């Protein structure tokens, strides 16, 4: 026999487990030998609330506090469910939950399907052929029903008109169905409504949901939101219409909602967005639109998450981020910020900045001061760009901030390291008398990656053996050496017995932490040591 309350929600499980623990600690009610005895104790003696008759294809589970859960996932039709509740004697008229999951046969829940039994929670998941639910399935429980969930079905219509009669309903989830209309809804109790992933083409005015806190309309072909739509949604905290067909929304009306903290409008057709201001908004998603330019003057002092990715944004106006003083996460993944990030464009004022995602922007070069305001713990994502050089003027100030904290710069695994960075390390291996193959292994181990081949080290060893100890590129490459050879030799000779990693550290003050992605879902931490004097300058 399984634990009778193992299927409960984490919150309820925690409450019941805490009660059981209290009984055991106090020892006031005798000695319990196992969890089943405790569960039996917590039920009312002498009563059996599940029917004694066979109710197949449904099942009844008696849980703690005499709560019942009925599962009809194996039903072959709505009529079979009807028989369970109308042809069998039930000892109770109120049951906690009616549940169905992954059923391919039930096409409707007919009139009077639950007989005299009322449910507080009705949850139907993946009932793929279900197209009709009769209103009496809900009206029978009008005074106790708290939640209705119907997801991944063929539901074409819902009895919206009964909502005012469901006096205790707080949650309605009708996601991934086949609904084609959403009328003006009325309810004094509803707090959460989601109709994501249906075929609803339009939203009409006249809604009255004074206690609604979250509204999700995403993945519907909705092209317009009436200006007066939000007039009677004054408790709204989160509004989402991601992957709709919106070209504009009544921004002023939305942002005047006194409790609004989340706005999810990604994947629409916005080409412009006005200067936005809100004192309450904490999360804003505008990714996947057609925004190419944004205006300065935004003011959202409590905004923590800003998602602008997958927009053709080529740059941000100076001072754009000044009004985001609490920002923790910023993403412009897949924008058009490359090939050059210009100075002063990404200046973050927040002291709580955790993540800045600039991946997939075709960035080749960062001007000095292009990214400022990072903290020691900021994760800076520059992966899947075209960066092949890490100039000291651009990356030095960033590294100074990240050094010693948990912050990291994430670069693509294929970003090469400058040859000028590696050659002094090869020279150190040569001075220590290591063979070329051992030197290549030592360097790869020190840099925690396969960054140099044996053939390359062998060729450089031949150059050193010939007496050529210069470290810069030869004239045939078309660019002069910028390396102070004497300074490097002195640095290396000062610690003749140093390990490869110690020599790398000697050559430069910065330990660049990089997350290496292998594009198969695996990541590893590498610390690439970048001596300033060896890194190509902006003029290169």
GROMACS .gro file of N, CA and C in nm, residues 167-260:
model
  282
  167UNK      N    1  -1.928   3.085  -0.708
  167UNK     CA    2  -1.900   3.185  -0.604
  167UNK      C    3  -1.764   3.168  -0.537
  168UNK      N    4  -1.695   3.058  -0.565
  168UNK     CA    5  -1.567   3.034  -0.499
  168UNK      C    6  -1.453   3.012  -0.598
  169UNK      N    7  -1.481   3.028  -0.726
  169UNK     CA    8  -1.382   2.997  -0.829
  169UNK      C    9  -1.270   3.101  -0.831
  170UNK      N   10  -1.147   3.055  -0.812
  170UNK     CA   11  -1.033   3.146  -0.815
  170UNK      C   12  -0.940   3.123  -0.932
  171UNK      N   13  -0.946   3.002  -0.993
  171UNK     CA   14  -0.851   2.967  -1.099
  171UNK      C   15  -0.923   2.901  -1.215
  172UNK      N   16  -0.893   2.949  -1.338
  172UNK     CA   17  -0.948   2.890  -1.459
  172UNK      C   18  -0.836   2.882  -1.563
  173UNK      N   19  -0.796   2.758  -1.595
  173UNK     CA   20  -0.690   2.734  -1.693
  173UNK      C   21  -0.748   2.653  -1.809
  174UNK      N   22  -0.749   2.712  -1.926
  174UNK     CA   23  -0.803   2.646  -2.045
  174UNK      C   24  -0.700   2.653  -2.158
  175UNK      N   25  -0.581   2.608  -2.131
  175UNK     CA   26  -0.470   2.620  -2.225
  175UNK      C   27  -0.469   2.506  -2.327
  176UNK      N   28  -0.421   2.539  -2.447
  176UNK     CA   29  -0.395   2.439  -2.552
  176UNK      C   30  -0.521   2.361  -2.587
  177UNK      N   31  -0.628   2.435  -2.611
  177UNK     CA   32  -0.753   2.375  -2.654
  177UNK      C   33  -0.790   2.429  -2.792
  178UNK      N   34  -0.918   2.427  -2.826
  178UNK     CA   35  -0.963   2.473  -2.958
  178UNK      C   36  -1.067   2.584  -2.946
  179UNK      N   37  -1.057   2.664  -2.842
  179UNK     CA   38  -1.152   2.774  -2.820
  179UNK      C   39  -1.137   2.879  -2.930
  180UNK      N   40  -1.249   2.929  -2.978
  180UNK     CA   41  -1.247   3.029  -3.085
  180UNK      C   42  -1.305   3.163  -3.043
  181UNK      N   43  -1.357   3.173  -2.922
  181UNK     CA   44  -1.410   3.301  -2.876
  181UNK      C   45  -1.387   3.317  -2.726
  182UNK      N   46  -1.378   3.443  -2.688
  182UNK     CA   47  -1.362   3.479  -2.547
  182UNK      C   48  -1.448   3.602  -2.523
  183UNK      N   49  -1.569   3.585  -2.470
  183UNK     CA   50  -1.659   3.699  -2.450
  183UNK      C   51  -1.615   3.784  -2.331
  184UNK      N   52  -1.686   3.891  -2.306
  184UNK     CA   53  -1.662   3.973  -2.188
  184UNK      C   54  -1.696   3.892  -2.064
  185UNK      N   55  -1.599   3.870  -1.978
  185UNK     CA   56  -1.617   3.782  -1.864
  185UNK      C   57  -1.653   3.860  -1.738
  186UNK      N   58  -1.733   3.796  -1.653
  186UNK     CA   59  -1.778   3.857  -1.528
  186UNK      C   60  -1.753   3.758  -1.414
  187UNK      N   61  -1.681   3.800  -1.313
  187UNK     CA   62  -1.660   3.717  -1.194
  187UNK      C   63  -1.603   3.803  -1.083
  188UNK      N   64  -1.657   3.787  -0.964
  188UNK     CA   65  -1.606   3.861  -0.849
  188UNK      C   66  -1.493   3.788  -0.777
  189UNK      N   67  -1.472   3.660  -0.811
  189UNK     CA   68  -1.376   3.579  -0.734
  189UNK      C   69  -1.254   3.537  -0.814
  190UNK      N   70  -1.262   3.536  -0.946
  190UNK     CA   71  -1.154   3.482  -1.028
  190UNK      C   72  -1.026   3.562  -1.010
  191UNK      N   73  -0.916   3.490  -0.983
  191UNK     CA   74  -0.786   3.554  -0.963
  191UNK      C   75  -0.685   3.517  -1.070
  192UNK      N   76  -0.703   3.401  -1.132
  192UNK     CA   77  -0.608   3.356  -1.235
  192UNK      C   78  -0.686   3.302  -1.354
  193UNK      N   79  -0.655   3.354  -1.474
  193UNK     CA   80  -0.719   3.309  -1.597
  193UNK      C   81  -0.614   3.292  -1.705
  194UNK      N   82  -0.613   3.173  -1.767
  194UNK     CA   83  -0.521   3.148  -1.878
  194UNK      C   84  -0.593   3.074  -1.989
  195UNK      N   85  -0.585   3.129  -2.110
  195UNK     CA   86  -0.640   3.063  -2.229
  195UNK      C   87  -0.530   3.055  -2.336
  196UNK      N   88  -0.409   3.034  -2.293
  196UNK     CA   89  -0.294   3.028  -2.384
  196UNK      C   90  -0.309   2.913  -2.483
  197UNK      N   91  -0.274   2.940  -2.608
  197UNK     CA   92  -0.268   2.834  -2.708
  197UNK      C   93  -0.402   2.788  -2.759
  198UNK      N   94  -0.492   2.881  -2.787
  198UNK     CA   95  -0.621   2.848  -2.848
  198UNK      C   96  -0.629   2.916  -2.985
  199UNK      N   97  -0.750   2.944  -3.032
  199UNK     CA   98  -0.769   3.007  -3.163
  199UNK      C   99  -0.855   3.132  -3.150
  200UNK      N  100  -0.833   3.206  -3.044
  200UNK     CA  101  -0.914   3.325  -3.014
  200UNK      C  102  -0.861   3.443  -3.096
  201UNK      N  103  -0.943   3.502  -3.184
  201UNK     CA  104  -0.893   3.608  -3.271
  201UNK      C  105  -0.906   3.749  -3.215
  202UNK      N  106  -0.993   3.766  -3.115
  202UNK     CA  107  -1.020   3.903  -3.070
  202UNK      C  108  -1.060   3.906  -2.924
  203UNK      N  109  -1.034   4.021  -2.862
  203UNK     CA  110  -1.076   4.048  -2.724
  203UNK      C  111  -1.177   4.161  -2.728
  204UNK      N  112  -1.288   4.141  -2.658
  204UNK     CA  113  -1.394   4.243  -2.658
  204UNK      C  114  -1.391   4.318  -2.525
  205UNK      N  115  -1.438   4.442  -2.522
  205UNK     CA  116  -1.445   4.518  -2.396
  205UNK      C  117  -1.561   4.471  -2.310
  206UNK      N  118  -1.569   4.526  -2.190
  206UNK     CA  119  -1.680   4.496  -2.101
  206UNK      C  120  -1.651   4.393  -1.994
  207UNK      N  121  -1.525   4.359  -1.976
  207UNK     CA  122  -1.489   4.261  -1.873
  207UNK      C  123  -1.506   4.323  -1.734
  208UNK      N  124  -1.542   4.237  -1.639
  208UNK     CA  125  -1.549   4.280  -1.499
  208UNK      C  126  -1.493   4.167  -1.413
  209UNK      N  127  -1.365   4.178  -1.385
  209UNK     CA  128  -1.294   4.080  -1.301
  209UNK      C  129  -1.213   4.159  -1.198
  210UNK      N  130  -1.278   4.214  -1.097
  210UNK     CA  131  -1.210   4.308  -1.007
  210UNK      C  132  -1.100   4.245  -0.922
  211UNK      N  133  -1.098   4.112  -0.909
  211UNK     CA  134  -0.995   4.048  -0.828
  211UNK      C  135  -0.895   3.968  -0.910
  212UNK      N  136  -0.900   3.981  -1.042
  212UNK     CA  137  -0.808   3.907  -1.127
  212UNK      C  138  -0.666   3.958  -1.109
  213UNK      N  139  -0.574   3.865  -1.082
  213UNK     CA  140  -0.434   3.901  -1.060
  213UNK      C  141  -0.345   3.864  -1.178
  214UNK      N  142  -0.379   3.757  -1.250
  214UNK     CA  143  -0.297   3.717  -1.364
  214UNK      C  144  -0.385   3.678  -1.481
  215UNK      N  145  -0.352   3.731  -1.599
  215UNK     CA  146  -0.426   3.703  -1.722
  215UNK      C  147  -0.328   3.664  -1.831
  216UNK      N  148  -0.343   3.542  -1.882
  216UNK     CA  149  -0.256   3.492  -1.988
  216UNK      C  150  -0.338   3.465  -2.113
  217UNK      N  151  -0.308   3.540  -2.220
  217UNK     CA  152  -0.380   3.528  -2.347
  217UNK      C  153  -0.288   3.483  -2.460
  218UNK      N  154  -0.167   3.441  -2.429
  218UNK     CA  155  -0.066   3.415  -2.530
  218UNK      C  156  -0.100   3.305  -2.629
  219UNK      N  157  -0.027   3.308  -2.742
  219UNK     CA  158  -0.040   3.208  -2.849
  219UNK      C  159  -0.184   3.201  -2.899
  220UNK      N  160  -0.241   3.316  -2.922
  220UNK     CA  161  -0.371   3.331  -2.987
  220UNK      C  162  -0.356   3.440  -3.094
  221UNK      N  163  -0.431   3.433  -3.203
  221UNK     CA  164  -0.416   3.534  -3.310
  221UNK      C  165  -0.486   3.666  -3.277
  222UNK      N  166  -0.462   3.716  -3.157
  222UNK     CA  167  -0.523   3.842  -3.112
  222UNK      C  168  -0.443   3.958  -3.170
  223UNK      N  169  -0.509   4.046  -3.243
  223UNK     CA  170  -0.438   4.155  -3.309
  223UNK      C  171  -0.459   4.290  -3.243
  224UNK      N  172  -0.553   4.299  -3.150
  224UNK     CA  173  -0.584   4.430  -3.090
  224UNK      C  174  -0.638   4.413  -2.950
  225UNK      N  175  -0.600   4.502  -2.861
  225UNK     CA  176  -0.653   4.508  -2.725
  225UNK      C  177  -0.728   4.640  -2.710
  226UNK      N  178  -0.859   4.637  -2.683
  226UNK     CA  179  -0.935   4.762  -2.669
  226UNK      C  180  -0.878   4.851  -2.559
  227UNK      N  181  -0.883   4.980  -2.580
  227UNK     CA  182  -0.828   5.075  -2.483
  227UNK      C  183  -0.895   5.060  -2.347
  228UNK      N  184  -1.026   5.031  -2.346
  228UNK     CA  185  -1.099   5.023  -2.219
  228UNK      C  186  -1.094   4.883  -2.159
  229UNK      N  187  -1.020   4.792  -2.220
  229UNK     CA  188  -1.021   4.653  -2.175
  229UNK      C  189  -0.980   4.640  -2.029
  230UNK      N  190  -0.884   4.720  -1.985
  230UNK     CA  191  -0.829   4.705  -1.850
  230UNK      C  192  -0.903   4.786  -1.744
  231UNK      N  193  -1.010   4.854  -1.782
  231UNK     CA  194  -1.078   4.944  -1.688
  231UNK      C  195  -1.126   4.873  -1.563
  232UNK      N  196  -1.175   4.751  -1.576
  232UNK     CA  197  -1.227   4.677  -1.461
  232UNK      C  198  -1.140   4.556  -1.426
  233UNK      N  199  -1.010   4.574  -1.450
  233UNK     CA  200  -0.911   4.472  -1.412
  233UNK      C  201  -0.807   4.538  -1.321
  234UNK      N  202  -0.852   4.612  -1.226
  234UNK     CA  203  -0.764   4.699  -1.149
  234UNK      C  204  -0.674   4.625  -1.050
  235UNK      N  205  -0.696   4.495  -1.029
  235UNK     CA  206  -0.608   4.418  -0.940
  235UNK      C  207  -0.501   4.342  -1.017
  236UNK      N  208  -0.496   4.360  -1.148
  236UNK     CA  209  -0.408   4.280  -1.233
  236UNK      C  210  -0.261   4.304  -1.198
  237UNK      N  211  -0.189   4.193  -1.179
  237UNK     CA  212  -0.047   4.198  -1.147
  237UNK      C  213   0.040   4.151  -1.264
  238UNK      N  214  -0.009   4.052  -1.339
  238UNK     CA  215   0.068   3.998  -1.451
  238UNK      C  216  -0.024   3.987  -1.572
  239UNK      N  217   0.020   4.045  -1.684
  239UNK     CA  218  -0.056   4.035  -1.808
  239UNK      C  219   0.035   3.980  -1.917
  240UNK      N  220  -0.013   3.876  -1.987
  240UNK     CA  221   0.067   3.816  -2.092
  240UNK      C  222  -0.011   3.796  -2.220
  241UNK      N  223   0.048   3.839  -2.330
  241UNK     CA  224  -0.006   3.809  -2.463
  241UNK      C  225   0.112   3.783  -2.555
  242UNK      N  226   0.199   3.692  -2.513
  242UNK     CA  227   0.314   3.655  -2.595
  242UNK      C  228   0.269   3.571  -2.713
  243UNK      N  229   0.338   3.588  -2.827
  243UNK     CA  230   0.307   3.514  -2.949
  243UNK      C  231   0.162   3.533  -2.991
  244UNK      N  232   0.113   3.655  -2.973
  244UNK     CA  233  -0.015   3.694  -3.032
  244UNK      C  234   0.016   3.762  -3.166
  245UNK      N  235  -0.071   3.847  -3.212
  245UNK     CA  236  -0.048   3.918  -3.339
  245UNK      C  237  -0.060   4.068  -3.320
  246UNK      N  238  -0.015   4.116  -3.207
  246UNK     CA  239  -0.031   4.256  -3.171
  246UNK      C  240   0.070   4.345  -3.243
  247UNK      N  241   0.024   4.459  -3.290
  247UNK     CA  242   0.111   4.562  -3.344
  247UNK      C  243   0.124   4.679  -3.249
  248UNK      N  244   0.031   4.688  -3.155
  248UNK     CA  245   0.034   4.795  -3.056
  248UNK      C  246  -0.057   4.756  -2.941
  249UNK      N  247  -0.040   4.819  -2.827
  249UNK     CA  248  -0.128   4.800  -2.712
  249UNK      C  249  -0.149   4.936  -2.647
  250UNK      N  250  -0.253   4.951  -2.566
  250UNK     CA  251  -0.273   5.078  -2.495
  250UNK      C  252  -0.176   5.091  -2.379
  251UNK      N  253  -0.053   5.133  -2.411
  251UNK     CA  254   0.054   5.135  -2.312
  251UNK      C  255   0.018   5.216  -2.188
  252UNK      N  256  -0.036   5.335  -2.208
  252UNK     CA  257  -0.067   5.421  -2.093
  252UNK      C  258  -0.167   5.355  -2.000
  253UNK      N  259  -0.269   5.292  -2.057
  253UNK     CA  260  -0.371   5.227  -1.974
  253UNK      C  261  -0.312   5.110  -1.897
  254UNK      N  262  -0.229   5.032  -1.964
  254UNK     CA  263  -0.169   4.915  -1.898
  254UNK      C  264  -0.078   4.958  -1.784
  255UNK      N  265   0.009   5.055  -1.812
  255UNK     CA  266   0.108   5.094  -1.712
  255UNK      C  267   0.049   5.174  -1.598
  256UNK      N  268  -0.076   5.215  -1.610
  256UNK     CA  269  -0.143   5.282  -1.499
  256UNK      C  270  -0.203   5.185  -1.398
  257UNK      N  271  -0.201   5.055  -1.429
  257UNK     CA  272  -0.252   4.956  -1.334
  257UNK      C  273  -0.165   4.959  -1.210
  258UNK      N  274  -0.225   4.983  -1.096
  258UNK     CA  275  -0.149   5.012  -0.974
  258UNK      C  276  -0.071   4.893  -0.921
  259UNK      N  277  -0.112   4.770  -0.957
  259UNK     CA  278  -0.047   4.651  -0.902
  259UNK      C  279   0.035   4.575  -1.005
  260UNK      N  280   0.048   4.627  -1.126
  260UNK     CA  281   0.113   4.553  -1.234
  260UNK      C  282   0.262   4.533  -1.206
   0.00000   0.00000   0.00000
